[in-house]
Amino acid sequence: MIVEILLNVVLPVFVLIVAGSLMQRLFQLDLYTLSKINFYYITPAVVFMSLYQSNISLELLGSVALFYGLYIGVLYIFCFILTRSLKYPSSMKAAFTNSVLLDNSGNYGLPINQLVFAGSPLAASIQALLMSFQSLLTFTYGVISIQGARLSGNYRSVLIGFLKIPVPYALVLGFLFHAFAVPLPNFVTQPLGYIQNSMVAVALLTLGAQIVKYPLRLGRPAIYFSMILRLIAAPVIGYLLILALGLKGIPAQALLIASGMPTGVNSAILAEEYRNEPDFAAQTVLVSTILNIVTVTVLITISGNL
């Protein structure tokens, strides 16, 4: 089974990532434009269609929200204890914590979800919810922590930044249109379907193009501490929470796999934007994505028993 998962799910993902890396090497792609296409064009369409076509219930929505809140809370406690024990400076504390809390649930997690669950609307809806929660976390805690300024000075910029994110609007609209069974004409659903189908290829090409610019330097112990928390501790926490909440079937499987995603590119983008440990942030993205070949294979195998 492990070989089958590796060949049919994990390796196709990394073939597309490598293709993106090669394209970046050869043509110096415009990463800014690619990111905008993913963030403002493809991802909102995927989120909207996933929720619109899903059969997710209010009870399951509450369970996913509770799972995510507990999951992030426990991870934050681990980060707080570790960074305090190792006496990291405030800049490194913020970069380290972001590298653990901000995972790649979007342009990596969504393609993995679609390949594992063969495009199941329920599984895709759960991943879309997690991606929305992740966006909220990024543009609230992620921004505040990495700026290192007083909260009172950040409320306006944080609010404006969050209101510019299209994913939460797509999430709410998709859920409302689904809840009230609002019919959509073909000239709306068909283009959205085309965009949705392009997500895997474009998102993974973008990820490959983004990580190739980061040189591989493995001399910082903090990188390995981050990997232990992000790729090992996080899915263990996710697994224990799934058992505690009594989740079964596709919701349990999707949440377990999502809990083991590599460090998100957003953590590196924030680090570069605010000039806060950008080298460390870039390394965690690259190393965790490479190591995830092994860890996500194991998680997919384990999830089959839930």
Coordinates of C-alpha atoms in Angstrom, one line a residue:
M1 CA 0.0 0.0 0.0
I2 CA 2.8 2.4 0.8
V3 CA 4.4 1.9 -2.6
E4 CA 1.0 2.4 -4.3
I5 CA 0.4 5.7 -2.4
L6 CA 3.9 6.8 -3.2
L7 CA 3.5 6.1 -6.9
N8 CA -0.1 7.3 -7.3
V9 CA -0.4 10.3 -4.9
V10 CA 3.0 11.6 -3.7
L11 CA 5.2 11.3 -6.7
P12 CA 2.7 12.9 -9.1
V13 CA 2.7 15.9 -6.8
F14 CA 6.5 16.1 -6.8
V15 CA 6.7 15.7 -10.6
L16 CA 4.7 18.9 -10.9
I17 CA 6.8 20.6 -8.3
V18 CA 10.0 19.7 -10.1
A19 CA 8.4 20.9 -13.4
G20 CA 7.8 24.2 -11.7
S21 CA 11.3 24.4 -10.5
L22 CA 12.7 23.6 -14.0
M23 CA 10.4 26.3 -15.5
Q24 CA 11.7 28.8 -13.0
R25 CA 15.3 27.9 -13.7
L26 CA 14.8 28.2 -17.4
F27 CA 12.5 31.2 -17.8
Q28 CA 12.6 33.1 -14.5
L29 CA 8.9 33.1 -14.1
D30 CA 7.0 36.0 -12.6
L31 CA 6.3 34.6 -9.1
Y32 CA 4.3 37.6 -8.1
T33 CA 1.8 37.1 -11.0
L34 CA 1.7 33.3 -10.4
S35 CA 0.9 33.9 -6.7
K36 CA -1.8 36.3 -7.5
I37 CA -3.4 33.9 -10.0
N38 CA -3.4 31.2 -7.3
F39 CA -4.6 33.4 -4.5
Y40 CA -7.2 35.6 -6.2
Y41 CA -8.4 33.4 -9.1
I42 CA -8.0 29.7 -8.6
T43 CA -8.2 29.2 -4.9
P44 CA -11.5 31.1 -4.3
A45 CA -13.1 29.2 -7.2
V46 CA -12.0 25.9 -5.6
V47 CA -13.2 26.9 -2.2
F48 CA -16.6 28.1 -3.5
M49 CA -17.2 25.0 -5.7
S50 CA -16.1 22.6 -3.0
L51 CA -18.5 24.0 -0.4
Y52 CA -21.3 24.6 -2.9
Q53 CA -21.2 20.9 -4.1
S54 CA -20.5 19.4 -0.7
N55 CA -22.8 17.8 1.9
I56 CA -20.9 19.2 4.9
S57 CA -23.2 19.8 7.9
L58 CA -23.2 22.5 10.6
E59 CA -22.1 19.8 13.1
L60 CA -19.1 18.8 11.0
L61 CA -18.3 22.5 10.4
G62 CA -18.2 23.0 14.2
S63 CA -16.1 19.8 14.7
V64 CA -13.5 21.0 12.1
A65 CA -13.3 24.5 13.7
L66 CA -12.9 22.9 17.2
F67 CA -10.2 20.6 15.9
Y68 CA -8.3 23.4 14.3
G69 CA -8.5 25.7 17.3
L70 CA -7.2 23.0 19.6
Y71 CA -4.6 21.8 17.1
I72 CA -3.1 25.3 16.7
G73 CA -3.3 26.0 20.4
V74 CA -1.3 22.9 21.4
L75 CA 1.3 23.6 18.7
Y76 CA 1.7 27.1 19.9
I77 CA 2.3 25.9 23.4
F78 CA 5.1 23.6 22.1
C79 CA 6.6 26.5 20.2
F80 CA 6.4 28.8 23.2
I81 CA 8.1 26.3 25.5
L82 CA 10.9 25.5 23.0
T83 CA 11.7 29.0 21.9
R84 CA 11.7 30.2 25.5
S85 CA 13.9 27.3 26.7
L86 CA 16.5 27.9 23.9
K87 CA 16.4 31.7 24.6
Y88 CA 15.7 32.7 21.0
P89 CA 15.5 36.4 20.4
S90 CA 12.1 37.9 19.6
S91 CA 12.7 37.9 15.9
M92 CA 13.6 34.2 15.8
K93 CA 10.7 33.3 18.1
A94 CA 8.3 34.9 15.6
A95 CA 9.9 33.2 12.6
F96 CA 10.1 29.8 14.3
T97 CA 6.5 29.9 15.5
N98 CA 5.3 30.9 12.1
S99 CA 7.3 28.1 10.5
V100 CA 5.3 25.6 12.6
L101 CA 1.9 27.1 12.8
L102 CA 1.6 28.4 9.1
D103 CA 1.4 25.2 7.0
N104 CA 0.9 24.8 3.3
S105 CA -2.8 23.9 3.3
G106 CA -3.4 25.7 0.0
N107 CA -1.2 25.1 -3.0
Y108 CA 0.1 21.8 -1.6
G109 CA -2.6 20.6 0.8
L110 CA -5.5 21.0 -1.7
P111 CA -3.7 19.0 -4.5
I112 CA -2.8 16.3 -2.1
N113 CA -6.5 16.2 -0.9
Q114 CA -7.8 16.0 -4.4
L115 CA -5.5 13.2 -5.4
V116 CA -6.0 11.1 -2.2
F117 CA -9.8 11.5 -2.1
A118 CA -10.4 11.6 -5.9
G119 CA -12.0 15.0 -5.8
S120 CA -14.5 14.1 -3.0
P121 CA -16.6 17.3 -2.3
L122 CA -16.7 16.4 1.4
A123 CA -12.9 16.0 1.7
A124 CA -12.3 19.1 -0.5
S125 CA -14.7 21.1 1.7
I126 CA -12.8 20.2 4.9
Q127 CA -9.5 21.2 3.3
A128 CA -11.1 24.4 2.1
L129 CA -12.2 25.2 5.6
L130 CA -8.8 24.5 7.0
M131 CA -7.2 26.7 4.3
S132 CA -9.6 29.5 5.3
F133 CA -8.7 29.2 8.9
Q134 CA -5.1 29.2 7.9
S135 CA -5.5 32.4 6.0
L136 CA -7.2 34.0 9.0
L137 CA -4.3 32.8 11.2
T138 CA -1.7 34.1 8.8
F139 CA -3.1 37.6 8.5
T140 CA -3.8 38.0 12.2
Y141 CA -1.3 36.2 14.4
G142 CA 1.3 35.7 11.7
V143 CA 1.4 39.4 10.7
I144 CA 1.3 40.6 14.3
S145 CA 4.0 38.3 15.6
I146 CA 6.4 39.0 12.8
Q147 CA 6.0 42.7 13.0
G148 CA 6.8 42.6 16.7
A149 CA 4.9 45.8 17.3
R150 CA 2.2 46.7 19.8
L151 CA -1.2 45.2 19.1
S152 CA -2.9 48.6 19.2
G153 CA -0.8 49.7 16.3
N154 CA -1.7 46.7 14.2
Y155 CA -5.4 46.4 14.4
R156 CA -6.1 48.5 11.3
S157 CA -3.5 46.9 9.1
V158 CA -4.5 43.4 10.2
L159 CA -8.2 44.1 9.5
I160 CA -7.5 45.6 6.1
G161 CA -5.2 42.7 5.2
F162 CA -7.8 40.2 6.1
L163 CA -10.6 42.0 4.3
K164 CA -8.5 41.8 1.1
I165 CA -8.3 38.0 1.3
P166 CA -10.8 36.4 -1.2
V167 CA -10.9 32.9 0.3
P168 CA -13.2 33.7 3.3
Y169 CA -15.7 35.4 1.1
A170 CA -15.7 32.4 -1.2
L171 CA -16.1 30.2 1.9
V172 CA -19.2 32.0 3.2
L173 CA -20.8 32.3 -0.2
G174 CA -20.2 28.7 -1.1
F175 CA -21.7 27.6 2.3
L176 CA -24.7 29.9 2.0
F177 CA -25.5 28.9 -1.6
H178 CA -25.2 25.3 -0.6
A179 CA -27.4 25.7 2.6
F180 CA -30.2 27.5 0.7
A181 CA -29.9 25.3 -2.4
V182 CA -29.4 28.3 -4.7
P183 CA -29.3 27.1 -8.3
L184 CA -26.5 28.5 -10.4
P185 CA -26.7 28.8 -14.2
N186 CA -24.3 26.7 -16.4
F187 CA -22.5 29.9 -17.6
V188 CA -21.4 30.3 -13.9
T189 CA -20.7 26.8 -12.8
Q190 CA -18.9 25.7 -16.0
P191 CA -16.2 28.4 -15.9
L192 CA -15.7 27.8 -12.2
G193 CA -15.3 24.1 -12.9
Y194 CA -12.6 24.8 -15.5
I195 CA -10.8 27.0 -13.0
Q196 CA -11.2 24.3 -10.3
N197 CA -9.7 21.6 -12.6
S198 CA -6.6 23.7 -13.2
M199 CA -5.8 24.0 -9.5
V200 CA -3.5 21.0 -9.1
A201 CA -1.2 21.7 -12.0
V202 CA -0.9 25.5 -11.5
A203 CA -0.6 25.5 -7.7
L204 CA 2.2 22.9 -7.7
L205 CA 4.0 24.5 -10.6
T206 CA 3.9 27.8 -8.5
L207 CA 5.2 26.0 -5.4
G208 CA 8.1 24.5 -7.4
A209 CA 9.0 27.9 -8.8
Q210 CA 8.8 29.5 -5.3
I211 CA 11.1 27.0 -3.5
V212 CA 13.8 26.8 -6.1
K213 CA 15.0 30.2 -5.3
Y214 CA 15.9 29.2 -1.8
P215 CA 19.5 27.8 -1.5
L216 CA 19.7 24.6 0.5
R217 CA 21.8 25.3 3.7
L218 CA 21.3 22.9 6.6
G219 CA 23.6 24.3 9.3
R220 CA 21.0 25.7 11.6
P221 CA 19.6 23.5 14.4
A222 CA 16.4 25.6 14.6
I223 CA 15.5 24.2 11.2
Y224 CA 15.5 20.7 12.5
F225 CA 13.5 21.6 15.6
S226 CA 10.9 23.2 13.3
M227 CA 10.8 20.1 11.2
I228 CA 10.2 17.9 14.3
L229 CA 7.3 20.0 15.4
R230 CA 5.8 20.6 11.9
L231 CA 6.1 17.1 10.4
I232 CA 6.1 14.8 13.4
A233 CA 4.5 16.5 16.5
A234 CA 1.8 18.2 14.5
P235 CA 0.3 15.0 13.0
V236 CA 0.6 13.2 16.3
I237 CA -1.4 16.0 17.9
G238 CA -3.9 15.8 15.0
Y239 CA -4.3 12.1 15.5
L240 CA -4.9 12.4 19.2
L241 CA -7.5 15.2 18.7
I242 CA -9.3 13.1 16.0
L243 CA -9.6 10.2 18.5
A244 CA -10.7 12.6 21.3
L245 CA -13.4 14.2 19.2
G246 CA -14.6 10.8 17.9
L247 CA -14.2 11.7 14.2
K248 CA -14.4 8.8 11.7
G249 CA -14.2 8.2 7.9
I250 CA -13.4 10.9 5.4
P251 CA -13.4 13.8 7.9
A252 CA -10.9 12.0 10.2
Q253 CA -8.7 11.0 7.2
A254 CA -8.7 14.5 5.7
L255 CA -7.9 16.1 9.0
L256 CA -5.0 13.7 9.8
I257 CA -3.4 14.2 6.4
A258 CA -3.9 18.0 6.6
S259 CA -2.2 18.1 10.0
G260 CA 1.0 16.9 8.4
M261 CA 1.4 19.5 5.7
P262 CA 4.9 21.1 5.3
T263 CA 5.7 24.7 6.2
G264 CA 3.7 27.2 4.2
V265 CA 5.2 29.6 1.7
N266 CA 3.4 32.4 3.4
S267 CA 5.7 32.1 6.4
A268 CA 8.7 32.9 4.1
I269 CA 6.7 35.6 2.3
L270 CA 6.0 37.3 5.6
A271 CA 9.6 37.0 6.7
E272 CA 10.8 38.6 3.5
E273 CA 8.2 41.3 3.6
Y274 CA 9.1 42.4 7.1
R275 CA 12.8 41.4 6.9
N276 CA 12.6 39.0 9.8
E277 CA 14.8 35.9 9.6
P278 CA 14.1 35.4 5.8
D279 CA 16.9 32.9 5.4
F280 CA 15.5 30.6 8.2
A281 CA 12.0 30.9 6.9
A282 CA 13.0 30.0 3.4
Q283 CA 14.9 27.0 4.6
T284 CA 12.0 25.6 6.6
V285 CA 9.7 25.8 3.5
L286 CA 12.2 24.0 1.3
V287 CA 13.4 21.3 3.8
S288 CA 9.9 20.5 5.1
T289 CA 8.5 20.1 1.5
I290 CA 11.3 17.7 0.6
L291 CA 10.9 15.6 3.8
N292 CA 7.1 15.6 3.4
I293 CA 7.6 13.0 0.6
V294 CA 8.1 10.5 3.4
T295 CA 5.9 11.8 6.1
V296 CA 2.8 12.4 4.0
T297 CA 3.1 8.9 2.6
V298 CA 3.0 7.5 6.1
L299 CA 0.1 9.7 7.1
I300 CA -2.0 8.6 4.0
T301 CA -1.3 5.0 4.9
I302 CA -2.3 5.5 8.6
S303 CA -5.4 7.5 7.6
G304 CA -6.8 4.4 5.8
N305 CA -7.5 2.9 9.2
L306 CA -9.6 5.8 10.5

